[in-house]
Tab-separated table of C-alpha atoms and ligand atoms in Angstrom:
chain	number	residue	atom	x	y	z
A	114	MET	CA	-24.660	71.232	78.862
A	115	LYS	CA	-26.522	70.309	75.699
A	116	ARG	CA	-24.704	69.910	72.436
A	117	THR	CA	-26.660	69.458	69.262
A	118	LYS	CA	-23.864	69.605	66.694
A	119	LYS	CA	-22.149	66.270	66.292
A	120	THR	CA	-19.588	67.212	63.654
A	121	ILE	CA	-16.446	65.217	64.287
A	122	VAL	CA	-13.167	66.644	63.000
A	123	SER	CA	-9.999	64.785	63.628
A	124	VAL	CA	-8.019	65.503	66.758
A	125	ALA	CA	-4.994	66.148	64.579
A	126	LEU	CA	-6.721	68.929	62.688
A	127	ALA	CA	-8.041	70.525	65.847
A	128	THR	CA	-4.589	70.364	67.341
A	129	SER	CA	-2.816	71.942	64.409
A	130	LEU	CA	-5.373	74.738	64.408
A	131	ALA	CA	-4.780	75.287	68.099
A	132	LEU	CA	-1.040	75.421	67.629
A	133	SER	CA	-1.274	78.090	64.972
A	134	ILE	CA	-3.074	80.441	67.317
A	135	SER	CA	-0.875	83.198	68.672
A	136	SER	CA	-0.594	84.281	72.277
A	137	THR	CA	-2.750	87.377	72.139
A	138	TYR	CA	-6.172	87.375	73.695
A	139	THR	CA	-7.725	88.592	70.493
A	140	ALA	CA	-6.705	85.366	68.785
A	141	ALA	CA	-9.744	83.471	70.030
A	142	ALA	CA	-12.442	83.034	67.413
A	143	PRO	CA	-15.610	85.052	67.947
A	144	ALA	CA	-18.404	83.209	69.712
A	145	THR	CA	-20.540	83.175	66.606
A	146	GLN	CA	-18.146	80.716	64.982
A	147	ALA	CA	-18.381	78.354	67.883
A	148	SER	CA	-21.330	76.253	66.844
A	149	ALA	CA	-20.041	75.879	63.302
A	150	SER	CA	-16.848	74.157	64.384
A	151	GLN	CA	-17.967	72.399	67.548
A	152	ALA	CA	-16.355	69.025	67.286
A	153	TYR	CA	-15.789	67.238	70.530
A	154	ASN	CA	-14.996	63.618	69.885
A	155	ALA	CA	-16.035	60.262	71.328
A	156	VAL	CA	-13.207	60.337	73.866
A	157	ASP	CA	-14.183	63.821	75.052
A	158	LYS	CA	-17.718	62.541	75.425
A	159	LYS	CA	-16.623	59.989	78.013
A	160	VAL	CA	-15.454	62.867	80.180
A	161	LEU	CA	-18.260	65.307	79.348
A	162	ASN	CA	-20.939	62.758	80.211
A	163	LYS	CA	-19.534	62.314	83.699
A	164	ILE	CA	-19.035	65.944	84.779
A	165	ASN	CA	-21.713	67.062	87.195
A	166	VAL	CA	-21.456	70.790	87.827
A	167	ASP	CA	-23.710	70.552	90.881
A	168	ASN	CA	-20.982	68.577	92.651
A	169	ILE	CA	-18.572	71.456	92.063
A	170	TYR	CA	-21.097	74.048	93.125
A	171	ASN	CA	-22.015	72.178	96.311
A	172	ASP	CA	-18.393	71.747	97.346
A	173	ILE	CA	-17.764	75.461	96.802
A	174	GLU	CA	-20.810	76.195	98.935
A	175	TYR	CA	-19.454	74.002	101.736
A	176	LEU	CA	-15.878	75.298	101.564
A	177	ALA	CA	-16.841	78.971	101.273
A	178	LYS	CA	-18.877	79.129	104.476
A	179	THR	CA	-15.879	80.796	106.141
A	180	PRO	CA	-12.429	82.150	105.263
A	181	ARG	CA	-9.747	79.426	105.192
A	182	VAL	CA	-6.595	81.265	106.181
A	183	ALA	CA	-3.542	78.973	106.128
A	184	GLY	CA	-2.626	77.706	109.567
A	185	THR	CA	-6.094	78.234	111.056
A	186	ALA	CA	-8.621	75.612	112.159
A	187	ALA	CA	-10.807	76.560	109.174
A	188	GLU	CA	-8.060	75.679	106.698
A	189	HIS	CA	-7.453	72.387	108.487
A	190	LYS	CA	-11.147	71.576	108.353
A	191	ALA	CA	-11.179	72.297	104.614
A	192	ALA	CA	-8.193	69.966	104.125
A	193	TRP	CA	-9.931	67.098	105.965
A	194	TYR	CA	-13.062	67.690	103.907
A	195	ILE	CA	-11.121	67.483	100.637
A	196	GLN	CA	-9.403	64.305	101.837
A	197	LYS	CA	-12.736	62.785	102.813
A	198	LYS	CA	-14.227	63.549	99.398
A	199	LEU	CA	-11.220	62.080	97.548
A	200	LYS	CA	-11.352	58.974	99.732
A	201	SER	CA	-15.047	58.578	98.986
A	202	PHE	CA	-14.136	58.071	95.298
A	203	GLY	CA	-11.756	55.267	96.234
A	204	TYR	CA	-8.492	57.216	96.337
A	205	LYS	CA	-5.891	56.797	99.031
A	206	ALA	CA	-5.769	60.520	99.797
A	207	ASN	CA	-3.129	62.115	102.010
A	208	VAL	CA	-3.093	65.280	104.069
A	209	GLU	CA	0.551	66.406	104.049
A	210	PRO	CA	1.513	68.959	106.716
A	211	PHE	CA	4.236	71.565	106.374
A	212	THR	CA	5.279	74.425	108.638
A	213	PHE	CA	5.676	78.064	107.786
A	214	VAL	CA	6.309	81.275	109.719
A	215	GLY	CA	2.986	83.091	109.992
A	216	TYR	CA	2.162	86.617	111.065
A	217	THR	CA	-0.871	88.064	112.831
A	218	GLU	CA	-1.355	91.767	112.132
A	219	ALA	CA	-1.081	94.233	115.043
A	220	SER	CA	-4.345	95.097	116.750
A	221	LYS	CA	-3.139	98.498	117.930
A	222	VAL	CA	-0.694	100.880	116.209
A	223	GLU	CA	-0.049	104.335	117.690
A	224	LEU	CA	2.324	107.228	117.167
A	225	SER	CA	2.311	110.501	119.053
A	226	ALA	CA	4.880	113.287	118.978
A	227	ASP	CA	4.908	116.721	120.492
A	228	GLY	CA	1.321	116.336	121.744
A	229	THR	CA	0.002	115.351	118.304
A	230	SER	CA	-1.409	111.932	117.355
A	231	TYR	CA	-0.479	110.628	113.917
A	232	SER	CA	-2.076	107.915	111.776
A	233	PRO	CA	0.511	105.146	111.438
A	234	SER	CA	0.059	101.604	110.156
A	235	ALA	CA	2.343	98.767	111.179
A	236	PHE	CA	4.513	96.953	108.670
A	237	THR	CA	3.719	93.289	108.285
A	238	TYR	CA	6.337	91.318	110.262
A	239	SER	CA	7.040	94.266	112.564
A	240	ILE	CA	7.472	93.278	116.198
A	241	ASN	CA	5.431	94.733	119.085
A	242	GLY	CA	6.843	97.397	121.352
A	243	ASN	CA	6.239	100.648	123.208
A	244	VAL	CA	9.124	103.057	122.646
A	245	SER	CA	9.420	106.685	123.757
A	246	ALA	CA	12.556	108.407	122.497
A	247	GLU	CA	14.037	111.219	120.489
A	248	VAL	CA	13.262	111.151	116.758
A	249	VAL	CA	16.175	111.682	114.363
A	250	ASP	CA	16.348	112.093	110.593
A	251	ALA	CA	17.949	108.971	109.134
A	252	GLY	CA	17.490	109.902	105.454
A	253	LEU	CA	16.771	106.858	103.281
A	254	GLY	CA	18.226	104.529	105.900
A	255	THR	CA	20.834	103.026	103.596
A	256	LYS	CA	24.007	101.525	105.090
A	257	GLU	CA	26.137	104.282	103.531
A	258	GLU	CA	23.989	107.075	104.891
A	259	LEU	CA	24.027	105.612	108.382
A	260	THR	CA	27.779	104.885	108.515
A	261	ASN	CA	28.558	107.917	110.654
A	262	GLN	CA	25.255	108.165	112.470
A	263	ASP	CA	24.719	106.841	115.990
A	264	LEU	CA	21.071	105.979	116.486
A	265	THR	CA	21.495	104.391	119.915
A	266	GLY	CA	18.242	104.642	121.846
A	267	LYS	CA	16.601	106.789	119.145
A	268	ILE	CA	13.607	106.505	116.847
A	269	ALA	CA	14.825	106.676	113.232
A	270	LEU	CA	12.699	108.659	110.783
A	271	ILE	CA	13.328	107.244	107.303
A	272	GLN	CA	11.957	108.151	103.896
A	273	ARG	CA	10.641	105.464	101.562
A	274	GLY	CA	12.777	104.688	98.536
A	275	SER	CA	15.851	103.001	97.004
A	276	ILE	CA	15.998	99.939	99.338
A	277	SER	CA	13.343	97.664	100.870
A	278	PHE	CA	11.487	98.473	104.091
A	279	GLY	CA	13.016	95.391	105.705
A	280	GLU	CA	16.562	96.559	104.918
A	281	LYS	CA	15.839	100.030	106.297
A	282	VAL	CA	14.621	98.605	109.600
A	283	LEU	CA	17.630	96.277	109.905
A	284	ASN	CA	20.121	99.050	109.038
A	285	ALA	CA	18.646	101.391	111.645
A	286	ALA	CA	18.443	98.650	114.272
A	287	GLU	CA	22.118	97.777	113.681
A	288	LYS	CA	22.928	101.395	114.443
A	289	GLY	CA	21.091	101.129	117.749
A	290	ALA	CA	17.638	102.529	116.864
A	291	LYS	CA	14.829	101.393	119.203
A	292	ALA	CA	12.049	101.956	116.643
A	293	VAL	CA	11.651	103.041	113.021
A	294	ILE	CA	9.175	105.327	111.295
A	295	ILE	CA	9.131	105.055	107.485
A	296	TYR	CA	7.176	107.744	105.649
A	297	ASN	CA	5.896	107.622	102.115
A	298	ASN	CA	7.651	109.447	99.282
A	299	ALA	CA	4.455	109.836	97.288
A	300	ASP	CA	0.816	110.586	98.029
A	301	GLY	CA	-1.418	107.666	98.904
A	302	GLU	CA	-1.469	104.897	101.427
A	303	LEU	CA	1.639	102.973	102.397
A	304	ASN	CA	0.621	99.343	102.905
A	305	GLY	CA	3.960	97.719	103.473
A	306	THR	CA	5.599	94.470	104.493
A	307	LEU	CA	9.101	93.823	105.817
A	308	GLY	CA	8.981	90.698	103.642
A	309	GLY	CA	9.489	88.080	106.343
A	310	ALA	CA	10.228	87.593	110.042
A	311	ASN	CA	13.665	88.583	111.327
A	312	ASP	CA	15.125	88.619	114.864
A	313	GLY	CA	16.951	91.852	114.065
A	314	TYR	CA	13.809	93.967	113.680
A	315	VAL	CA	12.639	96.765	116.002
A	316	PRO	CA	9.034	98.098	116.013
A	317	ALA	CA	8.349	99.763	112.643
A	318	VAL	CA	5.439	101.934	111.547
A	319	ALA	CA	4.491	103.543	108.229
A	320	LEU	CA	3.290	107.120	107.829
A	321	PRO	CA	1.725	109.082	104.969
A	322	LYS	CA	4.072	111.508	103.180
A	323	ALA	CA	2.603	114.688	104.708
A	324	GLU	CA	2.851	113.386	108.272
A	325	GLY	CA	6.447	112.260	107.777
A	326	GLU	CA	7.404	115.661	106.401
A	327	GLN	CA	5.743	117.334	109.349
A	328	LEU	CA	7.912	115.285	111.724
A	329	LEU	CA	10.970	116.230	109.699
A	330	GLU	CA	10.140	119.943	110.056
A	331	LYS	CA	9.775	119.520	113.804
A	332	ILE	CA	13.172	117.776	114.033
A	333	LYS	CA	14.764	120.674	112.156
A	334	ALA	CA	13.109	123.140	114.549
A	335	GLY	CA	14.584	121.456	117.619
A	336	ASN	CA	14.464	118.301	119.711
A	337	LEU	CA	11.498	116.020	119.020
A	338	THR	CA	10.331	113.184	121.269
A	339	ALA	CA	7.797	110.586	120.100
A	340	THR	CA	6.094	107.418	121.289
A	341	VAL	CA	5.641	104.430	118.978
A	342	ASN	CA	3.317	101.700	120.253
A	343	ILE	CA	2.531	98.401	118.488
A	344	GLU	CA	0.441	95.699	120.179
A	345	GLY	CA	-1.059	92.358	119.212
A	346	ALA	CA	1.310	91.413	116.388
A	347	GLU	CA	2.480	87.835	116.439
A	348	VAL	CA	5.065	85.871	114.531
A	349	SER	CA	4.808	82.122	115.037
A	350	GLU	CA	5.421	78.826	113.337
A	351	ARG	CA	2.178	77.428	111.930
A	352	ILE	CA	1.023	74.315	110.125
A	353	SER	CA	-0.693	74.198	106.749
A	354	TYR	CA	-1.477	71.211	104.519
A	355	ASN	CA	-1.361	69.979	100.957
A	356	VAL	CA	-3.959	67.339	100.118
A	357	THR	CA	-2.983	64.745	97.506
A	358	ALA	CA	-4.549	61.793	95.692
A	359	THR	CA	-2.971	59.715	92.946
A	360	LYS	CA	-4.468	57.605	90.176
A	361	SER	CA	-1.960	55.092	88.874
A	362	PRO	CA	-2.284	54.187	85.183
A	363	THR	CA	-4.891	51.478	84.747
A	364	GLU	CA	-3.262	50.216	81.538
A	365	LYS	CA	-0.088	48.847	83.089
A	366	LYS	CA	1.259	47.549	79.774
A	367	ARG	CA	0.919	50.926	78.161
A	368	ASN	CA	2.124	52.926	81.166
A	369	THR	CA	3.815	56.020	79.778
A	370	ASP	CA	5.606	56.665	83.088
A	371	ASP	CA	4.417	60.257	82.708
A	372	ILE	CA	2.534	62.210	85.382
A	373	ILE	CA	-0.082	64.953	85.045
A	374	VAL	CA	-0.836	67.180	88.069
A	375	ILE	CA	-4.197	68.927	88.456
A	376	GLY	CA	-4.028	71.441	91.298
A	377	ALA	CA	-5.718	74.335	93.086
A	378	HIS	CA	-5.234	76.142	96.395
A	379	HIS	CA	-7.746	75.589	99.169
A	380	ASP	CA	-6.672	78.463	101.450
A	381	SER	CA	-8.135	81.961	101.277
A	382	VAL	CA	-7.123	85.403	102.508
A	383	GLU	CA	-8.314	86.769	105.841
A	384	GLY	CA	-11.897	88.024	105.826
A	385	ALA	CA	-12.756	86.508	102.432
A	386	PRO	CA	-14.814	83.322	102.111
A	387	GLY	CA	-12.893	82.675	98.883
A	388	ALA	CA	-15.740	81.076	96.953
A	389	ASN	CA	-14.038	81.867	93.679
A	390	ASP	CA	-10.490	82.263	95.108
A	391	ASP	CA	-10.087	79.372	95.282
A	392	ALA	CA	-12.870	77.100	96.493
A	393	SER	CA	-13.857	77.037	92.798
A	394	GLY	CA	-10.570	75.469	91.687
A	395	THR	CA	-10.490	73.157	94.706
A	396	ALA	CA	-14.009	71.858	94.059
A	397	MET	CA	-13.142	71.374	90.389
A	398	VAL	CA	-10.073	69.322	91.276
A	399	ILE	CA	-12.330	67.153	93.461
A	400	GLU	CA	-14.880	66.679	90.657
A	401	LEU	CA	-12.231	65.906	88.031
A	402	ALA	CA	-10.750	63.339	90.429
A	403	ARG	CA	-14.185	61.704	90.570
A	404	VAL	CA	-14.747	61.899	86.788
A	405	LEU	CA	-11.329	60.514	85.839
A	406	LYS	CA	-11.351	57.766	88.496
A	407	SER	CA	-13.383	55.353	86.421
A	408	LEU	CA	-11.750	55.973	83.023
A	409	PRO	CA	-8.899	53.864	81.619
A	410	THR	CA	-5.585	55.761	81.661
A	411	ASP	CA	-1.955	55.238	80.660
A	412	THR	CA	-0.554	58.180	82.598
A	413	GLU	CA	-0.403	58.811	86.341
A	414	LEU	CA	-2.813	61.526	87.481
A	415	ARG	CA	-2.193	63.512	90.649
A	416	PHE	CA	-4.872	65.654	92.236
A	417	VAL	CA	-3.440	68.168	94.689
A	418	THR	CA	-4.900	71.030	96.692
A	419	PHE	CA	-2.332	73.388	98.157
A	420	GLY	CA	-2.279	75.287	101.452
A	421	ALA	CA	-0.748	78.727	102.075
A	422	GLU	CA	-0.880	79.894	98.460
A	423	GLU	CA	-2.073	83.302	99.599
A	424	LEU	CA	0.971	83.702	101.838
A	425	GLY	CA	3.432	83.310	98.970
A	426	LEU	CA	2.793	80.017	97.090
A	427	ILE	CA	4.157	78.157	100.115
A	428	GLY	CA	2.249	74.868	99.734
A	429	SER	CA	3.015	74.446	96.033
A	430	GLN	CA	6.664	75.346	96.653
A	431	GLU	CA	6.757	72.684	99.407
A	432	TYR	CA	5.190	70.180	97.041
A	433	VAL	CA	7.687	70.884	94.258
A	434	ASP	CA	10.620	70.850	96.712
A	435	GLY	CA	9.457	67.421	97.879
A	436	LEU	CA	9.542	65.905	94.376
A	437	SER	CA	12.445	63.674	93.438
A	438	HIS	CA	14.478	64.479	90.366
A	439	ASP	CA	12.794	61.555	88.653
A	440	GLU	CA	9.290	62.785	89.495
A	441	LYS	CA	10.058	66.303	88.226
A	442	ASP	CA	11.202	64.716	85.024
A	443	ARG	CA	8.080	62.610	84.666
A	444	ILE	CA	5.525	65.395	85.249
A	445	VAL	CA	4.550	66.433	81.720
A	446	GLY	CA	1.970	68.997	82.759
A	447	MET	CA	0.544	70.905	85.713
A	448	PHE	CA	-2.994	72.318	85.356
A	449	ASN	CA	-3.526	75.056	87.973
A	450	LEU	CA	-7.182	75.973	88.541
A	451	ASP	CA	-7.442	79.276	90.412
A	452	MET	CA	-10.568	81.471	90.217
A	453	VAL	CA	-12.554	79.472	87.681
A	454	GLY	CA	-16.191	80.249	88.459
A	455	SER	CA	-17.001	83.909	88.969
A	456	ARG	CA	-20.146	85.204	87.304
A	457	ASP	CA	-18.578	88.694	87.352
A	458	ALA	CA	-15.160	87.953	85.865
A	459	GLY	CA	-14.156	87.994	82.196
A	460	ASP	CA	-13.391	85.127	79.846
A	461	LEU	CA	-11.234	82.099	80.491
A	462	VAL	CA	-7.540	82.621	79.792
A	463	LEU	CA	-4.381	80.591	80.320
A	464	LYS	CA	-1.367	82.110	82.045
A	465	THR	CA	2.146	80.722	81.868
A	466	ALA	CA	5.005	82.006	83.988
A	467	ASP	CA	7.246	82.691	80.980
A	468	GLY	CA	4.440	83.782	78.645
A	469	LYS	CA	5.201	80.942	76.251
A	470	ALA	CA	3.023	78.100	75.008
A	471	ASN	CA	3.723	74.721	76.601
A	472	PHE	CA	2.284	71.216	76.710
A	473	VAL	CA	-0.552	72.311	79.020
A	474	THR	CA	-1.606	75.300	76.894
A	475	LYS	CA	-1.439	73.106	73.792
A	476	LEU	CA	-3.717	70.462	75.284
A	477	ALA	CA	-6.129	73.114	76.595
A	478	GLN	CA	-6.197	75.077	73.349
A	479	ALA	CA	-6.915	71.889	71.452
A	480	SER	CA	-9.735	70.868	73.801
A	481	SER	CA	-11.325	74.332	73.951
A	482	LEU	CA	-11.232	74.455	70.177
A	483	ARG	CA	-12.917	71.041	69.922
A	484	LEU	CA	-15.535	71.937	72.513
A	485	ASN	CA	-16.270	75.602	71.878
A	486	GLY	CA	-14.839	76.328	68.457
A	487	ALA	CA	-12.334	78.805	69.894
A	488	ALA	CA	-8.946	78.102	71.455
A	489	THR	CA	-8.567	79.637	74.916
A	490	PRO	CA	-5.852	82.308	74.573
A	491	TYR	CA	-2.708	82.360	76.671
A	492	SER	CA	-0.397	85.081	77.926
A	493	GLU	CA	2.179	85.678	80.650
A	494	GLY	CA	1.092	85.585	84.271
A	495	GLY	CA	2.284	84.399	87.664
A	496	ARG	CA	0.678	85.011	91.075
A	497	SER	CA	-0.383	81.398	91.659
A	498	ASP	CA	0.712	77.782	92.187
A	499	HIS	CA	1.847	77.069	88.624
A	500	VAL	CA	4.929	79.259	89.253
A	501	PRO	CA	6.980	76.847	91.439
A	502	PHE	CA	6.285	74.066	88.896
A	503	ALA	CA	7.374	76.288	86.001
A	504	GLU	CA	10.527	77.212	87.890
A	505	ALA	CA	11.325	73.506	88.202
A	506	GLY	CA	11.083	73.113	84.438
A	507	ILE	CA	7.602	71.548	84.492
A	508	PRO	CA	5.139	72.735	81.811
A	509	ALA	CA	2.407	74.481	83.815
A	510	ALA	CA	-0.461	76.885	83.226
A	511	LEU	CA	-2.996	78.807	85.272
A	512	PHE	CA	-6.677	78.614	84.267
A	513	ILE	CA	-8.406	81.848	85.333
A	514	HIS	CA	-11.069	84.267	84.124
A	515	ASP	CA	-9.740	87.652	83.118
A	516	PRO	CA	-10.325	90.392	84.188
A	517	ALA	CA	-10.882	89.301	87.782
A	518	GLU	CA	-14.180	90.041	89.512
A	519	PRO	CA	-14.443	93.120	91.749
A	520	TRP	CA	-14.988	90.797	94.769
A	521	TYR	CA	-11.454	89.366	94.541
A	522	HIS	CA	-10.018	89.113	98.104
A	523	THR	CA	-13.107	90.712	99.690
A	524	PRO	CA	-15.866	89.412	101.999
A	525	GLU	CA	-18.097	89.477	98.885
A	526	ASP	CA	-16.250	86.564	97.250
A	527	SER	CA	-19.193	84.347	98.165
A	528	ILE	CA	-21.214	81.491	96.676
A	529	ASP	CA	-23.922	83.766	95.238
A	530	LYS	CA	-21.391	85.140	92.708
A	531	ILE	CA	-20.542	81.688	91.350
A	532	SER	CA	-21.701	80.794	87.847
A	533	LYS	CA	-22.437	77.149	87.048
A	534	GLU	CA	-21.947	77.908	83.347
A	535	LYS	CA	-18.421	79.172	83.954
A	536	LEU	CA	-17.621	76.144	86.134
A	537	GLN	CA	-19.023	73.758	83.535
A	538	ASP	CA	-16.996	75.335	80.742
A	539	VAL	CA	-13.663	75.166	82.600
A	540	ALA	CA	-14.274	71.653	83.930
A	541	GLU	CA	-15.009	70.472	80.387
A	542	ILE	CA	-11.915	72.112	78.883
A	543	VAL	CA	-9.575	70.844	81.613
A	544	GLY	CA	-11.156	67.383	81.909
A	545	THR	CA	-11.010	66.701	78.186
A	546	ALA	CA	-7.523	68.225	77.850
A	547	VAL	CA	-6.168	65.937	80.577
A	548	TYR	CA	-7.928	62.882	79.195
A	549	ASP	CA	-6.766	63.676	75.666
A	550	ARG	CA	-3.292	62.821	76.977
A	551	ALA	CA	-4.055	60.270	79.684
A	552	ARG	CA	-6.268	57.955	77.593
A	553	PRO	CA	-4.478	54.733	76.653
A	554	ASP	CA	-4.539	55.316	72.889
A	555	HIS	CA	-3.693	59.011	72.994
A	556	THR	CA	-2.324	60.904	70.007
A	557	GLY	CA	-2.406	64.709	70.211
A	558	PRO	CA	0.501	67.052	70.919
A	559	LYS	CA	3.829	65.531	71.933
A	560	THR	CA	5.032	65.991	75.477
A	561	GLN	CA	7.652	68.648	75.686
A	562	LYS	CA	9.772	69.376	78.739
A	563	GLY	CA	10.157	72.929	79.955
A	564	LYS	CA	13.466	74.501	80.935
A	565	PRO	CA	14.056	75.459	84.561
A	566	PHE	CA	13.427	79.148	84.780
A	567	LYS	CA	13.447	81.850	87.448
A	568	ALA	CA	10.189	83.747	87.778
A	569	PRO	CA	10.497	87.460	88.456
A	570	GLU	CA	9.843	88.443	92.069
A	571	LEU	CA	6.620	87.065	93.503
A	572	TYR	CA	3.795	89.491	93.318
A	573	TYR	CA	2.629	90.597	96.748
A	574	GLN	CA	-0.391	92.711	97.502
A	575	GLN	CA	1.724	94.688	99.900
A	576	ASP	CA	4.738	96.776	98.982
A	577	LEU	CA	8.198	95.467	99.848
A	578	LYS	CA	9.927	98.695	98.935
B	694	BES	N1	-5.923	83.808	92.622
B	694	BES	C1	-4.979	84.811	92.969
B	694	BES	C2	-4.117	85.238	91.809
B	694	BES	C3	-4.727	86.161	90.785
B	694	BES	C4	-5.754	87.051	91.089
B	694	BES	C5	-4.192	86.146	89.524
B	694	BES	C6	-6.272	87.876	90.111
B	694	BES	C7	-4.704	86.978	88.533
B	694	BES	C8	-5.763	87.838	88.838
B	694	BES	C9	-4.047	84.282	94.053
B	694	BES	O1	-4.718	83.519	95.009
B	694	BES	C10	-3.405	85.470	94.746
B	694	BES	O2	-4.085	86.272	95.309
B	694	BES	N2	-2.080	85.556	94.652
B	694	BES	C11	-1.323	86.595	95.252
B	694	BES	C12	0.143	86.377	95.025
B	694	BES	C13	0.786	85.343	95.921
B	694	BES	C14	2.221	85.148	95.514
B	694	BES	C15	0.685	85.712	97.373
B	694	BES	C16	-1.663	87.940	94.622
B	694	BES	O3	-1.864	87.996	93.404
B	694	BES	O4	-1.685	88.932	95.369
B	695	ZN	ZN1	-6.088	82.305	94.267
């Protein structure tokens, strides 16, 4: 990227400007002001000169040839590739395995009753089974409601609402039910999950509201027999990986003992090549590892790509759980790069789990202000790997373009939708923000520890309740 303006304002001024900017998105200065206040400094230049956006683009192209679902051969191949790239820069990179309980969706889901075929879907984590039995009305399937009901050998028909799908299935199974049908309490599709594997489950299917009510009418009219059939579902222990590389401070005498983590997730959802989500962040972590390798630093830098983010932030949670108390204390910032290159998404924003500014947002607002004349705004947001760090009291922020592109989690999340300009912009902001703190003679904002904090329930694409 070409920069003609060479105005240098002090880092301190840029920083104080950044700090005075509030958390609303509208706080960012309009683009027209950008050139007037562009003021990256000589230190930034060391980073900017080294960033090569084609490296990022090419790695995205390689990684996004196929989906990289956690626990599959494609994810493993991606992990080895990332390790190989990090090693090629001179890092001692590690591929760190962890296990998780994975689920393969059912290939066949059927429900027939009284000669009629219905249109059920299986709940994620339901077990397989072929059950023919009498259908009985089990209300909302709460423990209280079922106290005096014997469901032995029956199929329980339960309405959605008040408690989770998983609890309904367990309650009915405890009362002897052989299968469970849960019908919606509102119009629209019911795309549900039982939340996790459990030995107590029986086969469970979801039905639209109208079909559930039809079954209820038939029960009221007399005995109703149905067949529930679920095939091809599989719960099994699987292996995913985090890939890590560490740069120790080069200035041993000035070692701050602090650590900065730059992370992204390398897995994708099923069916999506995940060029933007999140080969973009992964490739940017790789490029920043290359750029920062040759620069003098007083702070330890850790480059990490996480597995199984899409299944519930599993890899980043594993990583955080594996940190010693001392390490958690020493990590002053976690930069989470997730969806940082879509041509069709909105502007760059920062998301923190508690919605508050922290050391990472301060560094990034200061660098974006120096580089572009406008501080990247921040607001509250979870849904990615910064959350487990934030919960451990580590200042962390997600870098993402908002609103998300329409291709998010679809087969269209492919390399042709990736913008080199967007990649360049984010790599510059993150690279210079990190180096603003990791350079041996750093000034800038003071490190500031976060407080351990409990994020509200993880956001899942499927309904739990
Ligand atoms: N990159 C997304 C998160 C995201 C997407 C945030 C769009 C903001 C806008 C991430 O990979 C993801 O899909 N996360 C899951 C949640 C996770 C806990 C399974 C999600 O948002 O469904
Ligand atoms: Zn993602």
